[in-house]
Short mmCIF file of C-alpha atoms and ligand atoms in Angstrom, two decimals:
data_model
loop_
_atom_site.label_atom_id
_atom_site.label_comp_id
_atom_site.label_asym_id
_atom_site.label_seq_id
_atom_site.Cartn_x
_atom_site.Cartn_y
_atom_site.Cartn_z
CA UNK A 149 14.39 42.44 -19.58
CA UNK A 150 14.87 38.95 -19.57
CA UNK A 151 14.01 37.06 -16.19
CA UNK A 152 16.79 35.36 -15.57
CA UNK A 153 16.27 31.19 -14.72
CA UNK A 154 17.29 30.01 -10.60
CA UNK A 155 20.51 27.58 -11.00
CA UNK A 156 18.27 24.92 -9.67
CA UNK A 157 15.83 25.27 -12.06
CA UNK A 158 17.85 25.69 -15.11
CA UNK A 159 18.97 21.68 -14.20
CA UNK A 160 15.97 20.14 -14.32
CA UNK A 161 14.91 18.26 -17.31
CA UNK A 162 11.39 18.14 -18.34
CA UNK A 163 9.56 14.03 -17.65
CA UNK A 164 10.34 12.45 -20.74
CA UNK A 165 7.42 10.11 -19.74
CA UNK A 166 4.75 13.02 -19.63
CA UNK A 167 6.31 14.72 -22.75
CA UNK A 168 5.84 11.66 -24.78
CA UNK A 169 2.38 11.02 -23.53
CA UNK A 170 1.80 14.63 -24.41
CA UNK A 171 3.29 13.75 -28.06
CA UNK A 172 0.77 11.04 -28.36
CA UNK A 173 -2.07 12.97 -27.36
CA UNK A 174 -0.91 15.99 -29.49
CA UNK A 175 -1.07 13.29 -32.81
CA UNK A 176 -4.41 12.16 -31.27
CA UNK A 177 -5.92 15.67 -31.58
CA UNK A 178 -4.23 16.12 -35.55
CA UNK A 179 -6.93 13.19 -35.86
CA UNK A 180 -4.64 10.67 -36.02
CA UNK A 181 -5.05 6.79 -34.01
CA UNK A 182 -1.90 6.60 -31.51
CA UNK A 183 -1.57 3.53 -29.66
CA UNK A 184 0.10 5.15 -26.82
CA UNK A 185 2.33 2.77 -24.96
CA UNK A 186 4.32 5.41 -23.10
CA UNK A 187 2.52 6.84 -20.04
CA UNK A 188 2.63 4.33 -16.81
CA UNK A 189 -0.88 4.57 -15.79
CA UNK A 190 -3.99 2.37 -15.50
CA UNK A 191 -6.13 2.57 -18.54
CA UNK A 192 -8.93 1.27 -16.25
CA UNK A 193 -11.55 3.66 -14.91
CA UNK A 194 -11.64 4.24 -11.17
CA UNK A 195 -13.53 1.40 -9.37
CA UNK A 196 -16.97 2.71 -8.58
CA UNK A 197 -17.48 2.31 -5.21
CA UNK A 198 -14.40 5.06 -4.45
CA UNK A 199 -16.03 7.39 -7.23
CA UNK A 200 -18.95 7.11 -4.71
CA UNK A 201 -17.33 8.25 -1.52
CA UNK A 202 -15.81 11.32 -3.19
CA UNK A 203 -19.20 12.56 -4.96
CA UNK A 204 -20.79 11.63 -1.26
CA UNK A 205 -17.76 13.55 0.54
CA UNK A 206 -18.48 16.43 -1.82
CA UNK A 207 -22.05 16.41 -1.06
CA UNK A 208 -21.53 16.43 2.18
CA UNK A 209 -19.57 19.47 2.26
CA UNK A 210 -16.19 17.75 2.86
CA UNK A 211 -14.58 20.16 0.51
CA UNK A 212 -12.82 22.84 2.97
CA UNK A 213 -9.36 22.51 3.62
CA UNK A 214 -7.68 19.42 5.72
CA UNK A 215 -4.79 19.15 8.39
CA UNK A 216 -1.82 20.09 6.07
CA UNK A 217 -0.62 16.70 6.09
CA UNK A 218 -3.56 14.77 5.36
CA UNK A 219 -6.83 13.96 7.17
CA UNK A 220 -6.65 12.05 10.74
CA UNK A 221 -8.77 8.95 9.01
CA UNK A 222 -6.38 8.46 6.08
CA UNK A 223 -3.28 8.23 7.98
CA UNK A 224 -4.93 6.04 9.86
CA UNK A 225 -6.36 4.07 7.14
CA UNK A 226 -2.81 3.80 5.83
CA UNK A 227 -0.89 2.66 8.61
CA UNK A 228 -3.06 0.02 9.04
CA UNK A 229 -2.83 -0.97 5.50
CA UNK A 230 0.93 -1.08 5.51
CA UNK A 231 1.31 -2.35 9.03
CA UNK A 232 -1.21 -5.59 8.21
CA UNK A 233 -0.04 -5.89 4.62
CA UNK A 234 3.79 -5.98 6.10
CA UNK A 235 4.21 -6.41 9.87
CA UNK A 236 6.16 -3.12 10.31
CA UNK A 237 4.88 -0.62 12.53
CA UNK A 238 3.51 3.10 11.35
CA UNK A 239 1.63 5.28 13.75
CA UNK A 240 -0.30 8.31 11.40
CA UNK A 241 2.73 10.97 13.23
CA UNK A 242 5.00 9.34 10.82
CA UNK A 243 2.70 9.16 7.53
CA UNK A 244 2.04 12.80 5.50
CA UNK A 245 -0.27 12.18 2.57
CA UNK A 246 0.68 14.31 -0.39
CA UNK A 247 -0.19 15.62 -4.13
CA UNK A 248 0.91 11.72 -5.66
CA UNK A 249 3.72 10.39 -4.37
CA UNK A 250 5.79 12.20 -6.92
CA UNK A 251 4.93 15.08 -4.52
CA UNK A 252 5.91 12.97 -1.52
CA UNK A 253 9.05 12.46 -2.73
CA UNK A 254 10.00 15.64 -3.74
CA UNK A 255 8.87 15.99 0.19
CA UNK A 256 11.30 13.22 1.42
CA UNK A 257 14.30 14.71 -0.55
CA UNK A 258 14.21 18.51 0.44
CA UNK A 259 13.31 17.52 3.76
CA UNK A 260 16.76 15.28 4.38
CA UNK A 261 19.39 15.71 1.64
CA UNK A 262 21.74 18.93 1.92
CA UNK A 263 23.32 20.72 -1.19
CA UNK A 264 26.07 18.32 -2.06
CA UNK A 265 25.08 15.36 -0.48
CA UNK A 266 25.14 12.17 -2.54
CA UNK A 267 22.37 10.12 -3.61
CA UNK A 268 22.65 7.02 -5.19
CA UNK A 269 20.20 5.73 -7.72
CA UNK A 270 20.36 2.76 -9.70
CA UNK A 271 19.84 2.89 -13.28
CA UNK A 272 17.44 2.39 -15.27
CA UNK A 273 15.33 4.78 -12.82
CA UNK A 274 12.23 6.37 -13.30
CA UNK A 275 12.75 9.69 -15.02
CA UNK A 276 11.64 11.77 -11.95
CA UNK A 277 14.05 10.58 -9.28
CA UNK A 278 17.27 12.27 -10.50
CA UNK A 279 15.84 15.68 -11.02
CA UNK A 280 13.86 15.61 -8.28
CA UNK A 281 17.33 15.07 -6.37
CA UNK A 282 18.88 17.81 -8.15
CA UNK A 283 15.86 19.87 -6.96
CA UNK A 284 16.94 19.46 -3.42
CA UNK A 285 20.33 20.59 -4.24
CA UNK A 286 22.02 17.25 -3.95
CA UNK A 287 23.31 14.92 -6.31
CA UNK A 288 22.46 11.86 -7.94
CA UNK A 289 25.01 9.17 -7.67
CA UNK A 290 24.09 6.96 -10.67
CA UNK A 291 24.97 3.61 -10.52
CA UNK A 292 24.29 1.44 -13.70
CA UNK A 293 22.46 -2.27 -13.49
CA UNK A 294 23.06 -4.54 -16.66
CA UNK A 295 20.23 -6.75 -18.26
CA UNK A 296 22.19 -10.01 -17.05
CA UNK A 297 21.38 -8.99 -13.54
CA UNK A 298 17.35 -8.20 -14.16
CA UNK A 299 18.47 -4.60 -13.82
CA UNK A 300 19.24 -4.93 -10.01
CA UNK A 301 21.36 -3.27 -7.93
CA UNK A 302 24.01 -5.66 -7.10
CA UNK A 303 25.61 -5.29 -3.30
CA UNK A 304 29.22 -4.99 -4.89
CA UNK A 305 28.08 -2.13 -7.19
CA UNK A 306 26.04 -0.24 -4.19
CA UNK A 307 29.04 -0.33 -1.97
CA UNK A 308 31.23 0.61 -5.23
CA UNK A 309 29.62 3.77 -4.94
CA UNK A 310 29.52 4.62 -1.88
CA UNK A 311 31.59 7.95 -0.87
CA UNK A 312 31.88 10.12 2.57
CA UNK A 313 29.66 12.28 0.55
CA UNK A 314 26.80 9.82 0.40
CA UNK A 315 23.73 9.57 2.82
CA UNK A 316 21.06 8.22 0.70
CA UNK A 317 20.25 5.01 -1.29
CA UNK A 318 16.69 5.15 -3.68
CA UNK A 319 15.52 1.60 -4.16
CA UNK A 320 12.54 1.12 -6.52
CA UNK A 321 10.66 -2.13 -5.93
CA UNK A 322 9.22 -3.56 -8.02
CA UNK A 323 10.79 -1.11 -10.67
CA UNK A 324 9.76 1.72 -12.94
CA UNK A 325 10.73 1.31 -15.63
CA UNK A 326 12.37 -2.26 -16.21
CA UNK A 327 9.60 -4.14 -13.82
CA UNK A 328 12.14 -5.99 -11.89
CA UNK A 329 11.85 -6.98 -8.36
CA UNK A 330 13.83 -7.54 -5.84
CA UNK A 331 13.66 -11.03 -3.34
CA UNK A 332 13.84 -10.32 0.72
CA UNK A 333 17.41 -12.06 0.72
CA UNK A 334 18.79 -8.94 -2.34
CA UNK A 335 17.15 -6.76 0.08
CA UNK A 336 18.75 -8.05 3.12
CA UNK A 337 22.20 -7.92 0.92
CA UNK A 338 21.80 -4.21 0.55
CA UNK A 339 20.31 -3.39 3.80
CA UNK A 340 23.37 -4.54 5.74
CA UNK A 341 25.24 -2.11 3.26
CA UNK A 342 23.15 0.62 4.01
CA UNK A 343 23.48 0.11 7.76
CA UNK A 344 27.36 -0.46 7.83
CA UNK A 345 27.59 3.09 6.07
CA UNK A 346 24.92 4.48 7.66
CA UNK A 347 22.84 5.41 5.07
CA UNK A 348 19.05 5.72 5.27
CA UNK A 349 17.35 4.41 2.28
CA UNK A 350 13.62 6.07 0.06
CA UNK A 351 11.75 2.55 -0.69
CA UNK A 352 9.46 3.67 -3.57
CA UNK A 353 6.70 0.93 -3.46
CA UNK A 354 4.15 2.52 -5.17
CA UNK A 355 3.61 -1.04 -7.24
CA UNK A 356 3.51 -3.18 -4.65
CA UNK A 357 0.59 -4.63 -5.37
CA UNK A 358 0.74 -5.25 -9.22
CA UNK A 359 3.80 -8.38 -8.49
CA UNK A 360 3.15 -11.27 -10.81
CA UNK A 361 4.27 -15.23 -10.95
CA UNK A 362 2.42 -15.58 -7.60
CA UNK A 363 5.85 -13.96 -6.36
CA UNK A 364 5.57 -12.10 -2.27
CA UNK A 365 6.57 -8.54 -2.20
CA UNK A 366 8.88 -7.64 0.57
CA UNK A 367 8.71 -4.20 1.94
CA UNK A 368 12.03 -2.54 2.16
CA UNK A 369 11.85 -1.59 6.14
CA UNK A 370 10.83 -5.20 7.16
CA UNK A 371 14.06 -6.98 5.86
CA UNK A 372 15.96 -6.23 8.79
CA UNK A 373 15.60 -5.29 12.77
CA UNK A 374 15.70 -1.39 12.98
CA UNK A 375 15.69 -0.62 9.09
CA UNK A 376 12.07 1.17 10.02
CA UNK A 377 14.69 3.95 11.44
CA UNK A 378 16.57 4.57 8.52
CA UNK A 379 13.84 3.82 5.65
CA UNK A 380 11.42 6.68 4.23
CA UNK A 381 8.38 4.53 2.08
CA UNK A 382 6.96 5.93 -0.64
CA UNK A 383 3.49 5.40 -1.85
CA UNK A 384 0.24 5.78 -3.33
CA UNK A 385 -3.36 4.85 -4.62
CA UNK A 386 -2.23 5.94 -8.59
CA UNK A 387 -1.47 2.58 -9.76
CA UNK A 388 -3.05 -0.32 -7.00
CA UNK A 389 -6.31 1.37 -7.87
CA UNK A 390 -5.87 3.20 -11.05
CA UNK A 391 -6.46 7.00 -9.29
CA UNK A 392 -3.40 8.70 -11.28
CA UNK A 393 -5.65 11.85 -11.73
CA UNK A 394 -6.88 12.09 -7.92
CA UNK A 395 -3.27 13.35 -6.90
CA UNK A 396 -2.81 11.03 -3.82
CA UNK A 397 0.62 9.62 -2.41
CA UNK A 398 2.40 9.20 1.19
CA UNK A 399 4.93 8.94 2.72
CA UNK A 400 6.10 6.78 5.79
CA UNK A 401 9.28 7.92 8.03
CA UNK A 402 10.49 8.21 11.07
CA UNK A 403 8.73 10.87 13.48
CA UNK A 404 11.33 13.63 12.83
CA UNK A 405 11.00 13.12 8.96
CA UNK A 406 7.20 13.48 9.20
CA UNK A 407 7.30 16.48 11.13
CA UNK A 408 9.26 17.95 9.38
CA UNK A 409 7.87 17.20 5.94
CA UNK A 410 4.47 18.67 7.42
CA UNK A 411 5.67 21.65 7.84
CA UNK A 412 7.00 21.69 4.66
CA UNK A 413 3.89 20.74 3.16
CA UNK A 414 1.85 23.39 5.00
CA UNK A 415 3.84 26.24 3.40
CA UNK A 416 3.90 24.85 -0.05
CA UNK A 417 0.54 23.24 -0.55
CA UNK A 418 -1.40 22.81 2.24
CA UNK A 419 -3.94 19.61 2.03
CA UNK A 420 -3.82 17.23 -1.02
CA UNK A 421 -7.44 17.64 -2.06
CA UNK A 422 -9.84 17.25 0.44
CA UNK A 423 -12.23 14.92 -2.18
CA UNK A 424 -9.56 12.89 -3.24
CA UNK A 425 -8.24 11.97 0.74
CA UNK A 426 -11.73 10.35 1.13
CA UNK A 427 -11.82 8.96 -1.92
CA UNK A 428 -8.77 6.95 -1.03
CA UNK A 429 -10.05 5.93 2.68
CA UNK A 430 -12.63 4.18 0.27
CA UNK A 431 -9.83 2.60 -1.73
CA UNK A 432 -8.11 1.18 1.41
CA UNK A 433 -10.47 0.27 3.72
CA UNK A 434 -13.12 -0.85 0.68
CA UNK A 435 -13.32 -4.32 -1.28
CA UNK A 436 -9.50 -4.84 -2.65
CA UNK A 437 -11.08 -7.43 -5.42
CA UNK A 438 -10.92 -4.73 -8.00
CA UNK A 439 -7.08 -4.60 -7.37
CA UNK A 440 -7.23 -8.29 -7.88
CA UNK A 441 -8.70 -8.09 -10.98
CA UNK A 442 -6.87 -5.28 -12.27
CA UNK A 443 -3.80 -7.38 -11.46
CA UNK A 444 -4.62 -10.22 -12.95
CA UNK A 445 -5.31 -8.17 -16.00
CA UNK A 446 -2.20 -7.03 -16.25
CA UNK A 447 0.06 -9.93 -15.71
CA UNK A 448 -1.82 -11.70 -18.62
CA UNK A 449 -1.11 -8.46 -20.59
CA UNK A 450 2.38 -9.12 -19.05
CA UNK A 451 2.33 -12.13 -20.36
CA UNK A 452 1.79 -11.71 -23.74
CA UNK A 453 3.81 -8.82 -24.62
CA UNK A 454 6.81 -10.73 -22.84
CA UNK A 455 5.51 -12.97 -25.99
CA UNK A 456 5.23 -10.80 -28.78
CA UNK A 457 9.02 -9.17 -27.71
CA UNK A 458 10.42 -12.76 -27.61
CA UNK A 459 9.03 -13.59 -31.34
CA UNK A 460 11.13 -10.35 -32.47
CA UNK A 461 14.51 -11.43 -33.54
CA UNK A 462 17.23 -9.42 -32.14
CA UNK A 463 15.03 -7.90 -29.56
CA UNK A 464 15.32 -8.60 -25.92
CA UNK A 465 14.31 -7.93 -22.32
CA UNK A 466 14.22 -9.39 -18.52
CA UNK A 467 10.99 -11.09 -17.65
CA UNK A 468 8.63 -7.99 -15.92
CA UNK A 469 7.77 -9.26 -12.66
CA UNK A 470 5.87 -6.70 -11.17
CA UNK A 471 5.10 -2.91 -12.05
CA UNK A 472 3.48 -2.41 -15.80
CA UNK A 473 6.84 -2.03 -17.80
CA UNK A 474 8.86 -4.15 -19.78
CA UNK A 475 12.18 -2.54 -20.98
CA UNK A 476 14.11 -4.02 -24.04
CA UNK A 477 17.01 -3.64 -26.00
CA UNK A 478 17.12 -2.35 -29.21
CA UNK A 479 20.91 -1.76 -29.36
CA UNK A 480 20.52 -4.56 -32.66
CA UNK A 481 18.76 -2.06 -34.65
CA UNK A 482 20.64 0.79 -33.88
CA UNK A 483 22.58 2.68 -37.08
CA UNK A 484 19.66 1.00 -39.38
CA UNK A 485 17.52 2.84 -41.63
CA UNK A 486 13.56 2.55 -41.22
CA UNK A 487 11.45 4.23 -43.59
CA UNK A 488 14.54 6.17 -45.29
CA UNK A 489 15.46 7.53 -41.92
CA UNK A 490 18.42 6.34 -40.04
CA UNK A 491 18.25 5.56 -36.42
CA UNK A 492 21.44 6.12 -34.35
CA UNK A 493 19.78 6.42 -31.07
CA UNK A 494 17.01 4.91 -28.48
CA UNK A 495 15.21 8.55 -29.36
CA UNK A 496 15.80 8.37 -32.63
CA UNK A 497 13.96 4.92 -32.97
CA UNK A 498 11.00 5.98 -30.56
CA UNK A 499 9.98 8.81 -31.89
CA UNK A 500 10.48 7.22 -35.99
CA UNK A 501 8.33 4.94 -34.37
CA UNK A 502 5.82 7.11 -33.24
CA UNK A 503 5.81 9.40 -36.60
CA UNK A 504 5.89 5.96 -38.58
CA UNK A 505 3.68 4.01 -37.00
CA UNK A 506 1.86 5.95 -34.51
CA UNK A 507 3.31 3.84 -31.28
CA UNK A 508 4.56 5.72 -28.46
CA UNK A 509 7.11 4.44 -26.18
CA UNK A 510 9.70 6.22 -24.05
CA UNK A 511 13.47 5.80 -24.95
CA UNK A 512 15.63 4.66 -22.26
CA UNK A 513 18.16 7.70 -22.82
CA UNK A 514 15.67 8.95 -19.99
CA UNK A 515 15.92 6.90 -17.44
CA UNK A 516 19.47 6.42 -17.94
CA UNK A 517 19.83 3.65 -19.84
CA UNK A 518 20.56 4.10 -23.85
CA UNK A 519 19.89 1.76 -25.80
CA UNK A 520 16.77 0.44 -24.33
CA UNK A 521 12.87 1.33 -24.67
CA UNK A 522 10.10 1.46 -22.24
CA UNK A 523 6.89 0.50 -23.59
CA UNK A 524 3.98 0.04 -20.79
CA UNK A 525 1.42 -2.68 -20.93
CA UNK A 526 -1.46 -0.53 -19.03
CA UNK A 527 -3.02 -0.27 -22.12
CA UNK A 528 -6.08 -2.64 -23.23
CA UNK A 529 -5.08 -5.90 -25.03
CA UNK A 530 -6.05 -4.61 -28.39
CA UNK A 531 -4.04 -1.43 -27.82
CA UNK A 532 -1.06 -3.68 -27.33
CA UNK A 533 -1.61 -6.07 -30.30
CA UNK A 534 -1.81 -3.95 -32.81
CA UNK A 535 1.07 -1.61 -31.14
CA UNK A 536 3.30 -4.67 -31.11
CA UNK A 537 2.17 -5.62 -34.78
CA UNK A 538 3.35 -1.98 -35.50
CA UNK A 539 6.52 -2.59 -33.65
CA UNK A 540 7.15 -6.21 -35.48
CA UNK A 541 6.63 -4.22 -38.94
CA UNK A 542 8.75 -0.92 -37.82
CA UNK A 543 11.46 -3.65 -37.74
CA UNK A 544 10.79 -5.14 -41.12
N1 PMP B 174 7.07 6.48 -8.25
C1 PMP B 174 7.09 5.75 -9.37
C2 PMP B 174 8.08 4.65 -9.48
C3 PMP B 174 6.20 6.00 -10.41
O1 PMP B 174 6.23 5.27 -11.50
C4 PMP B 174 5.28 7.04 -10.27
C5 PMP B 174 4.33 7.31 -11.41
N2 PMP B 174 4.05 8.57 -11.69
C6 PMP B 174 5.30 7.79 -9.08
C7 PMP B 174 6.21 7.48 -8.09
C8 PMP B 174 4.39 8.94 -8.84
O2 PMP B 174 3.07 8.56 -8.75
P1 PMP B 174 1.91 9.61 -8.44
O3 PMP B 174 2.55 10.96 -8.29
O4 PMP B 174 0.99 9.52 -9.58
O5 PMP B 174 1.29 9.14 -7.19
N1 LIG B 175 5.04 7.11 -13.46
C1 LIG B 175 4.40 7.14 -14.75
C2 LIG B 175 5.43 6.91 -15.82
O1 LIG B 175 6.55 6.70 -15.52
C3 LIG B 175 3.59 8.38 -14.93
C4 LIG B 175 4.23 9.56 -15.58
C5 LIG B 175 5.12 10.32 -14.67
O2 LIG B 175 4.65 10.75 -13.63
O3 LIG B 175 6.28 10.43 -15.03
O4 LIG B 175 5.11 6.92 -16.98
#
């Protein structure tokens, strides 16, 4: 007998972004070199000092289980991170500190979207949002950005789509996967919306730190009075301090959000991992150079991949201001041949790129945009200059 797939389930896409990654490493282990542009996450090792606190919380027997949603001293540790960073006000009742903040948003959409409920998400989005949506039972609403804009969500489009079926907007800032960013006044713009329809908005900020040009992030909830009410934040140590494998994310909502996500969390997973939770007390309340420098790192890597894309003719993109992404077009070369093989699609030309010249991007078919690529720059700089030679001589 056959076991027959849930509805639900049978829905949900696999992440393009892991599958590719797991492409790449796949080639790597055929013995092959891969310069593997397609995962988002810091190729940098995990600053030391944080390493330290989780062998010393191991040693020290910190390895039993943890209040479901997180230990006392990490959601206090975050709350003052976000209220001192931002000015808003979190006390740890509203904060639950999850498996990555893919987990916490999983959390924030079964916890507050019913089965047909609307959900709008602006495209390009990162590949998990939609079908984490779908997960919940509700539906994404997607709303499509052009390049002319930077890929943001303009006030006339967000209201476009706006139904008596919708209750949620998901704002990613600074953006996975085409590195925009949004200014307080665009905020402000689609705050009002959200308030005038009554919507309450998940700000995914997990880059908030890694914003380049000397530009100031603005966190969604401070924009206006009272948007704390309506806002769940997402985020998470994975990229500000290069801790993708320690599985550690959070969110921040109001009190009857939290609550209710803990109890959520207590039945599905209990604690994140007890190891990692001190680990990233260390990475909050420790020396933040090493984010400097990591950031630094990147927006010179920023900068010269914004270089190498602007020497290929035909090719283009919107300046990456924050995040590690940089998204351009490729719709020039579509319907070409490259080594004998023709390309009629953004998948097409990643992955004859990746069996051609052993680069690995992530075609924009998956984050709803055809017609672009994702390549990410958290790679080091040699990774990305012979990847973007590659690139220069994939398109002859
Ligand atoms: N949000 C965005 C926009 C991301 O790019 C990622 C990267 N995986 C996540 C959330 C999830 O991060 P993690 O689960 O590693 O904390
Ligand atoms: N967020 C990263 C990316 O988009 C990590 C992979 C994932 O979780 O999808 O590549």
């Amino acid at each position: 007998m056959a076991i027959e797939i849930s509805k639900i389930a049978s829905g949900v896409q696999p992440s393009a972004t892991l599958a590719m990654s797991a492409k790449a490493k796949e080639l790597k282990a055929q013995g092959e070199t891969v310069y593997n542009l397609s995962v988002g996450e810091p190729d940098f090792d995990t600053p030391s000092h944080i390493c330290d606190a989780a062998a010393k919380a191991m040693r020290e027997g910190k390895t039993r289980y943890t209040v479901a949603s997180g230990l006392p001293e990490l959601k206090e540790a975050i709350c003052e991170y976000h209220n001192t960073r931002f000015g808003v006000d979190y006390k740890p009742s509203q904060c639950v500190v999850s498996n990555g903040a893919k987990h916490a948003l999983h959390n924030a959409f079964f916890a507050t979207l019913n089965p047909g409920d609307e959900a709008i998400l602006p495209a390009p989005y990162w590949v998990s949002y939609a079908e984490l949506i779908k997960l919940s039972g509700a539906v994404p609403v997607v709303v499509q950005t052009t390049e002319q804009d930077g890929f943001k969500l303009t006030p006339e489009a967000f209201e476009a789509a706006i139904t008596p079926k919708t209750r949620m907007l998901l704002l990613c800032n600074p953006s996975n996967p085409t590195g925009s960013c949004y200014t307080r006044d665009e905020l402000v713009a689609l705050a009002k919306i959200a308030v005038a329809h009554n919507l309450f908005v998940v700000a995914d900020e997990i880059y908030e730190r890694l914003i380049y040009d000397g530009a100031k992030f603005a966190s969604f909830p401070t924009v206006l009075d009272g948007l704390q009410d309506r806002t769940i934040v997402i985020n998470g140590v994975s990229k500000t301090y290069a801790m993708t494998g320690w599985r550690i994310g959070w969110l921040l909502a109001p009190e009857n959000v939290a609550k209710k996500v803990s109890s959520l969390q207590s039945q599905e997973t209990s604690n994140p991992c007890s190891i990692s939770q001190y680990a990233a007390i260390a990475a909050l309340k420790g020396d933040q150079g090493c984010v400097d420098q990591m950031r630094a790192e990147f927006e010179k890597r920023r900068d010269y991949v914004m270089s190498r894309i602007a020497a290929i003719p035909g090719m283009s993109a919107p300046k990456t201001g924050g995040a590690f992404y940089v998204f351009f077009n490729i719709q020039k070369f579509l319907g070409q041949e490259r080594g004998g093989v023709k390309i009629e699609t953004d998948s097409d030309w990643c992955l004859q790129l990746l069996q051609q010249k052993k680069v690995a991007t992530v075609m924009g078919s998956a984050f709803g945009a055809p017609g672009y690529v994702r390549a990410s720059f958290a790679a080091s700089m040699e990774t990305l200059k012979t990847a973007f030679d590659r690139i220069a001589e994939f398109l002859g």
